[in-house]
mmCIF file of C-alpha atoms in Angstrom:
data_model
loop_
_atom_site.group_PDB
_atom_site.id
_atom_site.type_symbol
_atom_site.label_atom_id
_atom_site.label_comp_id
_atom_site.label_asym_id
_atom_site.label_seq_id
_atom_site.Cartn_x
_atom_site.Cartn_y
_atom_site.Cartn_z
ATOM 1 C CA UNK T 1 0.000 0.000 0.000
ATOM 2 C CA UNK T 2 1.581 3.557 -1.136
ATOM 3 C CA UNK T 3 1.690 6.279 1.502
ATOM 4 C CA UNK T 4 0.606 9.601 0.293
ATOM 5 C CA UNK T 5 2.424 12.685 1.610
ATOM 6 C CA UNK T 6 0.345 16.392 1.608
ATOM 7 C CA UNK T 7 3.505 18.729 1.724
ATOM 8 C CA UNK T 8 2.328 21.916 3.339
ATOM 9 C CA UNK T 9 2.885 24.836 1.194
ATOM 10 C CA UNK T 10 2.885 28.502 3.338
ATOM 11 C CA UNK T 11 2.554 31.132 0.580
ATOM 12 C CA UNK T 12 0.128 28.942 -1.282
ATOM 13 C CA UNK T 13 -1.881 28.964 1.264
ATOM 14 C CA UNK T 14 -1.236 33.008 1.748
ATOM 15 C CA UNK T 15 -2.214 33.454 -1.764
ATOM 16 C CA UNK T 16 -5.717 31.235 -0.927
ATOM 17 C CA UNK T 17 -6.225 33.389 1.186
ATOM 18 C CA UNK T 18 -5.714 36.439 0.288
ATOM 19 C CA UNK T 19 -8.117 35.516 -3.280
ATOM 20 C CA UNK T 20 -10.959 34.481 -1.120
ATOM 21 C CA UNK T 21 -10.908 37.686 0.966
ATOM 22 C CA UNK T 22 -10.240 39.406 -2.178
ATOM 23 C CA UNK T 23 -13.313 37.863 -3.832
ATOM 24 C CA UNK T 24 -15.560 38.396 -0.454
ATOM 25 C CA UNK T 25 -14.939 42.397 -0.658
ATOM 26 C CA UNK T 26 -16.087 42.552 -3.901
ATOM 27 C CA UNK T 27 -19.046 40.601 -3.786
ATOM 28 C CA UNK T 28 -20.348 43.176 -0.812
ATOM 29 C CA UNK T 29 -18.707 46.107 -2.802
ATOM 30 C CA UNK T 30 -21.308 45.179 -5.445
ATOM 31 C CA UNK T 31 -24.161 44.557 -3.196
ATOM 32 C CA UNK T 32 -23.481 47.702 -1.482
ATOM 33 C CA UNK T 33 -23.200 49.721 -4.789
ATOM 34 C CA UNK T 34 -26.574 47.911 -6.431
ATOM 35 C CA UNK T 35 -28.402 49.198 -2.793
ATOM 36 C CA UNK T 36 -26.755 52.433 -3.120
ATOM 37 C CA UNK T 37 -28.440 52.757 -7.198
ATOM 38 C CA UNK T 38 -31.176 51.805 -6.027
ATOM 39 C CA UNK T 39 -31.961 53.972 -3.179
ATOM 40 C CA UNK T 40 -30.316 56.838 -5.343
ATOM 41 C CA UNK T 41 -33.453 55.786 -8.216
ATOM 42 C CA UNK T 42 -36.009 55.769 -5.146
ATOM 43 C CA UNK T 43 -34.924 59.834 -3.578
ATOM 44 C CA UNK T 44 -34.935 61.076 -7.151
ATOM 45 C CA UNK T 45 -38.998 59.005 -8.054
ATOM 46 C CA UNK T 46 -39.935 60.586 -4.663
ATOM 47 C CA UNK T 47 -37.974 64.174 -5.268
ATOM 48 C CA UNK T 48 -39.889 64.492 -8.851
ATOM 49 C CA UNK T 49 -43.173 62.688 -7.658
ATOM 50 C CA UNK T 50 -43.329 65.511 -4.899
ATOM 51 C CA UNK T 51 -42.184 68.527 -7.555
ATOM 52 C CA UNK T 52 -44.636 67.765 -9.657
ATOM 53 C CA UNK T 53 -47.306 67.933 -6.620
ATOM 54 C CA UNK T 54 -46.111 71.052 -6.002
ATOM 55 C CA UNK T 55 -46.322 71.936 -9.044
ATOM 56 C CA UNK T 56 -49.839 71.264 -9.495
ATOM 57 C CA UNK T 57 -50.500 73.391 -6.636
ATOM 58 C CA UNK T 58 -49.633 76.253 -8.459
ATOM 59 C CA UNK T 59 -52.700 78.645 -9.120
ATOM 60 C CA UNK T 60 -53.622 81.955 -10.910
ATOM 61 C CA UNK T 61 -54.055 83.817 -7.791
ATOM 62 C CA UNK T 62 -50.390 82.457 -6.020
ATOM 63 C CA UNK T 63 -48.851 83.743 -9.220
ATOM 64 C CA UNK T 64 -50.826 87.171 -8.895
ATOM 65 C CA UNK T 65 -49.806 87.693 -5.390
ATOM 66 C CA UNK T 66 -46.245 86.436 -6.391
ATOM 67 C CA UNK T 67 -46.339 89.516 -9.018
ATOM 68 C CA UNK T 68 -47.784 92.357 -6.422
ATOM 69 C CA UNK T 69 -45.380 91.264 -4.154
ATOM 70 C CA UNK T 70 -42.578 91.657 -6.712
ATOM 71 C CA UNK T 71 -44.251 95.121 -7.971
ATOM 72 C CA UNK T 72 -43.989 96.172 -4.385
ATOM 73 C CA UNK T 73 -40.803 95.188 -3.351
ATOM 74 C CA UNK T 74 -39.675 97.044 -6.317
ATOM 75 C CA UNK T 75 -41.143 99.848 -5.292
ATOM 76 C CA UNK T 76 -40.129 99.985 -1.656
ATOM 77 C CA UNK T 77 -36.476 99.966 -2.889
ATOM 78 C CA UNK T 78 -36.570 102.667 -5.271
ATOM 79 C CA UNK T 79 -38.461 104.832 -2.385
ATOM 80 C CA UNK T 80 -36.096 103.390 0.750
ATOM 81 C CA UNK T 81 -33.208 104.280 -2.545
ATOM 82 C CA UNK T 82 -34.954 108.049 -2.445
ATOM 83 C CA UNK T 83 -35.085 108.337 0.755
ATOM 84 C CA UNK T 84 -31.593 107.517 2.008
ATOM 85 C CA UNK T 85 -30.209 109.606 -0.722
ATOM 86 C CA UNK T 86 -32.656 112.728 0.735
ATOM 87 C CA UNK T 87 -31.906 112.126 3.886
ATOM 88 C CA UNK T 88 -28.172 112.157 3.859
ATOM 89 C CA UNK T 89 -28.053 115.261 1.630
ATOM 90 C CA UNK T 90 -30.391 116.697 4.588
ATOM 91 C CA UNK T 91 -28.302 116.085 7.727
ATOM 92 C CA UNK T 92 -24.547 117.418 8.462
ATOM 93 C CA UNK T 93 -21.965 116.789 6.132
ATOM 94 C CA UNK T 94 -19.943 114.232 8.748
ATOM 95 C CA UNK T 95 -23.008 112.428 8.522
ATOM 96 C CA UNK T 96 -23.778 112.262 4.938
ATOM 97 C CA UNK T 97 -21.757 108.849 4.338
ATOM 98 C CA UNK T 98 -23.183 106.793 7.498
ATOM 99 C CA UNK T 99 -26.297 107.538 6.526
ATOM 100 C CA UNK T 100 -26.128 106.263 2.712
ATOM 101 C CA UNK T 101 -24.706 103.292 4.154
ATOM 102 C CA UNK T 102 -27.466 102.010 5.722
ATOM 103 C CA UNK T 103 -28.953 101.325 2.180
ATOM 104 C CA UNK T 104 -27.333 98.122 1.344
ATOM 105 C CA UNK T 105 -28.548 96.586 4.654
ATOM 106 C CA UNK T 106 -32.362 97.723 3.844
ATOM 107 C CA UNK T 107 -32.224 96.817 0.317
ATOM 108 C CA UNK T 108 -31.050 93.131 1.156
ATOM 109 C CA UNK T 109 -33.981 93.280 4.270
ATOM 110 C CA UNK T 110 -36.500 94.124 1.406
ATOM 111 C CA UNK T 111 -35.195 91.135 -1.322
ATOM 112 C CA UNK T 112 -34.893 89.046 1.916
ATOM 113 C CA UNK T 113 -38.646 89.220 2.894
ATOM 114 C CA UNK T 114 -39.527 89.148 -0.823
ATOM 115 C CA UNK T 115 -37.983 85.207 -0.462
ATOM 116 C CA UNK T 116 -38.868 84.034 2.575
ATOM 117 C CA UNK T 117 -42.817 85.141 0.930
ATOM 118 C CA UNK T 118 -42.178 83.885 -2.184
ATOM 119 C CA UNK T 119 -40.846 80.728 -0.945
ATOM 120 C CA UNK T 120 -44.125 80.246 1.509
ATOM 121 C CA UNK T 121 -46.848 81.108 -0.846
ATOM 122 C CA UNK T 122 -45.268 78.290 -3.073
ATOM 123 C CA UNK T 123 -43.225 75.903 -1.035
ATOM 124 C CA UNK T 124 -45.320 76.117 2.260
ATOM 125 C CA UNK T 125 -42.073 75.892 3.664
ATOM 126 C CA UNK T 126 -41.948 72.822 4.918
ATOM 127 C CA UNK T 127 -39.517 69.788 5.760
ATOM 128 C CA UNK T 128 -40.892 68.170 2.821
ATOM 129 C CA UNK T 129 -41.447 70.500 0.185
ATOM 130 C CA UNK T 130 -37.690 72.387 0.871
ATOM 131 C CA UNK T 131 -36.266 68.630 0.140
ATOM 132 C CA UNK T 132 -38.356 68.214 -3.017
ATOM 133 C CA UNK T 133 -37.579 71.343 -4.437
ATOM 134 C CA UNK T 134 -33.931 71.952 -3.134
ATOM 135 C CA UNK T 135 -32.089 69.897 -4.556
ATOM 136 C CA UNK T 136 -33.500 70.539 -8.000
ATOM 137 C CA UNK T 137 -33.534 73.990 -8.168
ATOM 138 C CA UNK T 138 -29.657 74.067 -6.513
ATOM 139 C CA UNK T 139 -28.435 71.943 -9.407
ATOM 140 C CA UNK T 140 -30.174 73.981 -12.070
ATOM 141 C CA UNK T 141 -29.151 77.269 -10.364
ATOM 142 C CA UNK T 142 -25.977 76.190 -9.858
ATOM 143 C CA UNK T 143 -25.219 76.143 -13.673
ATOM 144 C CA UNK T 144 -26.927 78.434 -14.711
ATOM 145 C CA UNK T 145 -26.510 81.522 -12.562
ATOM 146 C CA UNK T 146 -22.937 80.037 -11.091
ATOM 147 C CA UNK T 147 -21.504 84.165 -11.445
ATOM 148 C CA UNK T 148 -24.415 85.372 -10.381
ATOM 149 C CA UNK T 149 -24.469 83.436 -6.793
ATOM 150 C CA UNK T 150 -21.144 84.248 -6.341
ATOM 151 C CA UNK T 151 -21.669 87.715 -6.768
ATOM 152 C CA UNK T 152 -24.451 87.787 -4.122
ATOM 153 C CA UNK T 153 -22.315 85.455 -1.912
ATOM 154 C CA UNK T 154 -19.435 88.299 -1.935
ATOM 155 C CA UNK T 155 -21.851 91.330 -1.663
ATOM 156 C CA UNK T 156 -22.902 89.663 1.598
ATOM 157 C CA UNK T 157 -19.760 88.757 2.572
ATOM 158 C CA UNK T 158 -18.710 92.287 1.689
ATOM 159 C CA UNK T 159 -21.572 94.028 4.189
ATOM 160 C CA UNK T 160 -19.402 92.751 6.486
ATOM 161 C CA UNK T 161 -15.480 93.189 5.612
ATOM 162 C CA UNK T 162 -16.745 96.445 4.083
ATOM 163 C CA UNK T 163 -14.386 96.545 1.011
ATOM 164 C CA UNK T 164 -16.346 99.537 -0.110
ATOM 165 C CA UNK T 165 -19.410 101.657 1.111
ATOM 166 C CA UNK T 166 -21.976 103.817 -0.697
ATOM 167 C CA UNK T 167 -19.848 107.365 -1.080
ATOM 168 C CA UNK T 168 -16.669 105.562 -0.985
ATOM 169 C CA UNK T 169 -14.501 106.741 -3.761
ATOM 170 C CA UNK T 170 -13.173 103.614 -5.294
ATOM 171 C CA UNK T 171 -10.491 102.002 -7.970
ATOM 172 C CA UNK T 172 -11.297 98.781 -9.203
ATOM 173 C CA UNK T 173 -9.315 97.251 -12.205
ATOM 174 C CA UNK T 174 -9.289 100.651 -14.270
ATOM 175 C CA UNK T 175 -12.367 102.212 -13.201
ATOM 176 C CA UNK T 176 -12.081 104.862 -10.284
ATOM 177 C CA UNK T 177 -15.155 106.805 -9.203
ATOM 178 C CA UNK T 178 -17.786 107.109 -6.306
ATOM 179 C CA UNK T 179 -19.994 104.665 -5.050
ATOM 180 C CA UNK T 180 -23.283 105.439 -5.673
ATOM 181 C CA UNK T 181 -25.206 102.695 -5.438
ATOM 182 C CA UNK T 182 -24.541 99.057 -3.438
ATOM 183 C CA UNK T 183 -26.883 96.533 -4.812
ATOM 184 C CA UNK T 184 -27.463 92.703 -4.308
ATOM 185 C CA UNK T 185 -25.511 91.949 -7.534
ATOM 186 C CA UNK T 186 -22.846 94.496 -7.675
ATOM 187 C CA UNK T 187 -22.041 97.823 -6.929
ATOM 188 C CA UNK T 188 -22.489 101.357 -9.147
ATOM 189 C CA UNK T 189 -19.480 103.405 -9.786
ATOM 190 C CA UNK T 190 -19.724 107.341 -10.687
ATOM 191 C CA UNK T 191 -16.536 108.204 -12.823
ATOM 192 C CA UNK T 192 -14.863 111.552 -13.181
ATOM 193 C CA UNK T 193 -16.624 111.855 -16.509
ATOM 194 C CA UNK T 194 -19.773 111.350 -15.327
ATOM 195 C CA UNK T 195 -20.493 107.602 -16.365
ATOM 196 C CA UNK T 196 -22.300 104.764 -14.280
ATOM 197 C CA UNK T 197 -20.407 101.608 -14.370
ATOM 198 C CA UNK T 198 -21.660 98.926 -13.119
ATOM 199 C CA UNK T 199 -19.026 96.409 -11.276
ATOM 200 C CA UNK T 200 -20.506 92.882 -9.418
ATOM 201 C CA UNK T 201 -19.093 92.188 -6.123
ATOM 202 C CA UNK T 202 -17.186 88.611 -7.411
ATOM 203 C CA UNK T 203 -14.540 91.047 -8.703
ATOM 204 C CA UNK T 204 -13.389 91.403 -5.045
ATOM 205 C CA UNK T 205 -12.075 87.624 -5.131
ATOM 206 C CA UNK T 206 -9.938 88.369 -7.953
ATOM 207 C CA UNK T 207 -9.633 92.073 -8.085
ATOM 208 C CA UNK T 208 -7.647 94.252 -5.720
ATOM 209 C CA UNK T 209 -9.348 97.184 -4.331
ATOM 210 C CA UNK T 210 -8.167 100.927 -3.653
ATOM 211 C CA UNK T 211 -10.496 102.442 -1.244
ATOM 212 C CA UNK T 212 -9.550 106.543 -1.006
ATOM 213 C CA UNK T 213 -11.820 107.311 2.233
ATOM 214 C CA UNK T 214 -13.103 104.463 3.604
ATOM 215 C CA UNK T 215 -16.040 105.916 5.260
ATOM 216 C CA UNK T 216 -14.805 109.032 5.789
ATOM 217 C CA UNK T 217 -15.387 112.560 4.248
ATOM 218 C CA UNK T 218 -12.013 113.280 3.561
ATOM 219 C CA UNK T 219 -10.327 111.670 0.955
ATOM 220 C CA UNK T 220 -5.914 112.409 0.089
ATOM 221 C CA UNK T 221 -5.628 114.060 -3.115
ATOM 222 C CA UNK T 222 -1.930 113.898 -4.728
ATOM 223 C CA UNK T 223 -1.201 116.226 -7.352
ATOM 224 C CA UNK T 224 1.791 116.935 -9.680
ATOM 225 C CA UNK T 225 4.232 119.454 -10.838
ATOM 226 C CA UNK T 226 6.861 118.991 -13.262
ATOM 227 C CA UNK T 227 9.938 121.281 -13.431
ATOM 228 C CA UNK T 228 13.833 120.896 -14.904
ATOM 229 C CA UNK T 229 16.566 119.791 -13.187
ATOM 230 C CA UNK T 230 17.876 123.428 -12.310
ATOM 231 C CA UNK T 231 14.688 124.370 -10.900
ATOM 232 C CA UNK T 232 15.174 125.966 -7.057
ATOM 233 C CA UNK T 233 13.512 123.275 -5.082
ATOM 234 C CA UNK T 234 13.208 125.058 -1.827
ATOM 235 C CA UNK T 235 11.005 127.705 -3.460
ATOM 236 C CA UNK T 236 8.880 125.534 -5.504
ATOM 237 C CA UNK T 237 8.335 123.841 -2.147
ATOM 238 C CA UNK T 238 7.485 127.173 -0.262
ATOM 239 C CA UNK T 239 4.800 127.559 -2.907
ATOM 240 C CA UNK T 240 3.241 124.509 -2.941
ATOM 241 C CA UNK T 241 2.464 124.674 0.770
ATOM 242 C CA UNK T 242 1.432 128.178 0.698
ATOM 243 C CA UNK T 243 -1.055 127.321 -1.881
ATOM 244 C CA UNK T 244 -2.759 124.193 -0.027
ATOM 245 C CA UNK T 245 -3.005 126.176 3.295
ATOM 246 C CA UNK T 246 -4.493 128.517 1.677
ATOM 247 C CA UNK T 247 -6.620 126.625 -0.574
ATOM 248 C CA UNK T 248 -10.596 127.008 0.566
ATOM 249 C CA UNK T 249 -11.249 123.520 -0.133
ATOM 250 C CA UNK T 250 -8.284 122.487 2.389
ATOM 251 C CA UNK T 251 -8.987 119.949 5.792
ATOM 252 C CA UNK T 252 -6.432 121.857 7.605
ATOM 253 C CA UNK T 253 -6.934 118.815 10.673
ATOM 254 C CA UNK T 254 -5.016 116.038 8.175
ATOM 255 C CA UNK T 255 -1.628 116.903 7.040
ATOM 256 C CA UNK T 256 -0.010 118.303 4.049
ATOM 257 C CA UNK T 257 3.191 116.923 2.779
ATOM 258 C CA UNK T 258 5.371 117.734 -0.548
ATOM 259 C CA UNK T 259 7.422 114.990 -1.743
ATOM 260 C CA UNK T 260 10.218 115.722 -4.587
ATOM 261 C CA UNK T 261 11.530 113.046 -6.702
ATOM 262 C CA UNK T 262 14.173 113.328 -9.287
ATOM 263 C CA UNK T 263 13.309 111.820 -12.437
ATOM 264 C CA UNK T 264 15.343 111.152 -16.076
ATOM 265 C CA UNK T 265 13.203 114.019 -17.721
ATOM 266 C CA UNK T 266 13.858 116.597 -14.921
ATOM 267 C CA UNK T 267 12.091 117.046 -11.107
ATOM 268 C CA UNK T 268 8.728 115.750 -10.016
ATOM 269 C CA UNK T 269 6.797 117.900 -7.231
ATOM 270 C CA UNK T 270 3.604 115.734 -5.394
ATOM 271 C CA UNK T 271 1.278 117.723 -2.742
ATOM 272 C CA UNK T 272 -0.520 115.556 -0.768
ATOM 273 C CA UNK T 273 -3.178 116.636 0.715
ATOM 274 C CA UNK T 274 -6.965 116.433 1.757
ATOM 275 C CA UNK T 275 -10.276 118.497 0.597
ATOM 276 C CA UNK T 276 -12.999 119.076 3.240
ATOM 277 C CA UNK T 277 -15.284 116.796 1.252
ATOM 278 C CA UNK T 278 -13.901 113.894 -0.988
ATOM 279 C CA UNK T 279 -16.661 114.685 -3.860
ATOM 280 C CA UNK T 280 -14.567 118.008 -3.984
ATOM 281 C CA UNK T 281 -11.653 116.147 -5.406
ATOM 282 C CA UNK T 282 -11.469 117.474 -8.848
ATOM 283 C CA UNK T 283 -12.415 120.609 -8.254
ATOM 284 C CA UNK T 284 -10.010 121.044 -5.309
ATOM 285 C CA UNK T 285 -7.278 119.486 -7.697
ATOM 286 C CA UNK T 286 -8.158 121.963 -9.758
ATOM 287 C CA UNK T 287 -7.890 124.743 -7.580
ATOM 288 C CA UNK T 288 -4.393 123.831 -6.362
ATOM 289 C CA UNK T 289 -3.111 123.650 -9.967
ATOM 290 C CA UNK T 290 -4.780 126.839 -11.619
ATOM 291 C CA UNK T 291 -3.195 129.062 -8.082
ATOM 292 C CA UNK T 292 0.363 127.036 -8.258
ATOM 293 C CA UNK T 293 0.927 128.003 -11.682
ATOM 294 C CA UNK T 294 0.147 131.226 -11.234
ATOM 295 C CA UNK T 295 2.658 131.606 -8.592
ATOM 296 C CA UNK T 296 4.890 129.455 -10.606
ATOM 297 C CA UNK T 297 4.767 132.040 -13.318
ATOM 298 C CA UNK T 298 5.713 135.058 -11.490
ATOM 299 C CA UNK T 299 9.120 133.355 -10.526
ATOM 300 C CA UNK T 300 9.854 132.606 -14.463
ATOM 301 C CA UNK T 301 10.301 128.963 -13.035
ATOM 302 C CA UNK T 302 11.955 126.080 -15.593
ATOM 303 C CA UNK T 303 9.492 123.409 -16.914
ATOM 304 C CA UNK T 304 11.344 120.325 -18.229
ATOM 305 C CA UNK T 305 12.063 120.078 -22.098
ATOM 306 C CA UNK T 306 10.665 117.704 -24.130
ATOM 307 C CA UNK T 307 12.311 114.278 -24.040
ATOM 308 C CA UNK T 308 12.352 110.991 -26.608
ATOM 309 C CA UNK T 309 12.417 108.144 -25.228
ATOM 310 C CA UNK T 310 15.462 107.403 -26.164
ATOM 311 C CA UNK T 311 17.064 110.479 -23.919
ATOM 312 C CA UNK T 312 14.646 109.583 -20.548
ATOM 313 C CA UNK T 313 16.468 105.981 -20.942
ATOM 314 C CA UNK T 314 12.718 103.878 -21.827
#
């Protein structure tokens, strides 16, 4: 009679193993994933089952009230719009900013109870209804009005960290001017030459912003002189002060600096300083320049000649 021998064989029996637990994750991997489809196929039957519900529920007279609630809306913000504007050209000038900025806060309390009615009269906000309806209406808004959201999401965020305020004189990619206006969407700029240009709020993710006042009335105004090399500094100097203390238009409180820089072309003068009101700037600007040169004049003082670029070293 033969003897048979079994020889033991460790990584044999490793590999065994290893294949059977291999095989066993799958197998509940697949279970797990066919549950997963199919509950996924039951929330979205249920999620359209209960849209269209809602959907039937929809009648002439919810869609009428929908529209006099958007007509009035409207109109509340174009008279709270009025009315801010009146009342901050009404009260003292070192008021006239705070007040205007209380206009994005009741413009947003306005669109805010415009929603929450909306959103009742069809929705009945509920448990229910807000699960039926959210997750369409998130996916289709998502894509479709992506900029949009995220220009409401920063002009929220920016009531807050206050990048800009209504009367703030701002610069924002190549557009400087006052804001006038601080909407839900974006913000309305007032440019030296009189334009409206209209800027949304997602620019501040991208977009540095240069804020002049910040709040405040008085704004620094910086404005340039341009004499040859030869030119008696000191005096120019002397003049330049003289003619911002004794400027009308001067905030004699903040201070008032001349800086001189020496350039290829010949000497640059900069005042710095600040107008009583920062919607004075151009004119105050205006007024420094027009008195300056007429100072400048009486001392014969050297401009710089004309320079190609070759000679300023461009």
């Amino acid at each position: 009679m033969n003897q048979i021998n079994f020889d033991f064989d460790p990584e044999g029996f490793k590999y065994l193993t290893y294949s059977i637990k291999t095989l066993t994750f799958n197998f509940y991997s697949l279970i797990l994933a066919q549950s997963a489809g199919d509950a996924a196929n039951d929330a979205a039957k249920e999620t359209a089952e209960q849209t269209k519900e809602l959907i039937s529920k929809i009648t002439t007279w919810k869609i009428g009230q929908a529209l006099i609630a958007l007509v009035i809306s409207y109109i509340l913000i174009k008279v709270i719009d009025q009315t801010v504007i009146w009342l901050s050209e009404q009260v003292a000038k070192e008021w006239r900013l705070r007040v205007k900025q209380f206009l994005p806060f009741l413009r947003m309390m306005v669109l805010t109870i415009t929603v929450i009615f909306l959103m009742n009269l069809f929705l009945n906000i509920s448990r229910e209804n807000l699960i039926a309806v959210t997750g369409t209406i998130a996916v289709a808004l998502g894509f479709a009005f992506k900029d949009y959201a995220s220009s409401i999401i920063a002009g929220i965020i920016g009531l807050f960290e206050v990048p800009y305020r209504v009367g703030d004189r701002v610069q924002i990619e190549d557009f400087y001017g006052e804001v006038v206006s601080y909407g839900l969407r974006g913000i309305r700029l007032q440019t030296p030459e009189d334009n409206v240009v209209t800027i949304p709020h997602n620019k501040i993710w991208t977009n540095a912003v240069s804020n002049a006042n910040m709040g405040e009335l008085e704004a620094q105004v910086i404005s340039e002189f341009y004499f040859a090399h030869n030119v008696d500094t000191e005096l120019v100097t002397k003049i330049l002060y003289r003619v911002a203390y004794t400027s009308k238009y001067t905030y004699l409180n903040l201070p008032i600096l001349v800086i001189v820089e020496e350039k290829p072309w010949g000497t640059l003068f900069k005042l710095k300083s600040y107008p009583l009101d920062a919607r004075d700037e151009f004119i105050y600007k205006t007024d420094l320049t027009t008195r300056a040169k007429r100072a400048f004049a009486k001392h014969n003082l050297p401009y710089p000649r004309l320079m190609s670029r070759s000679d300023s070293g461009e």
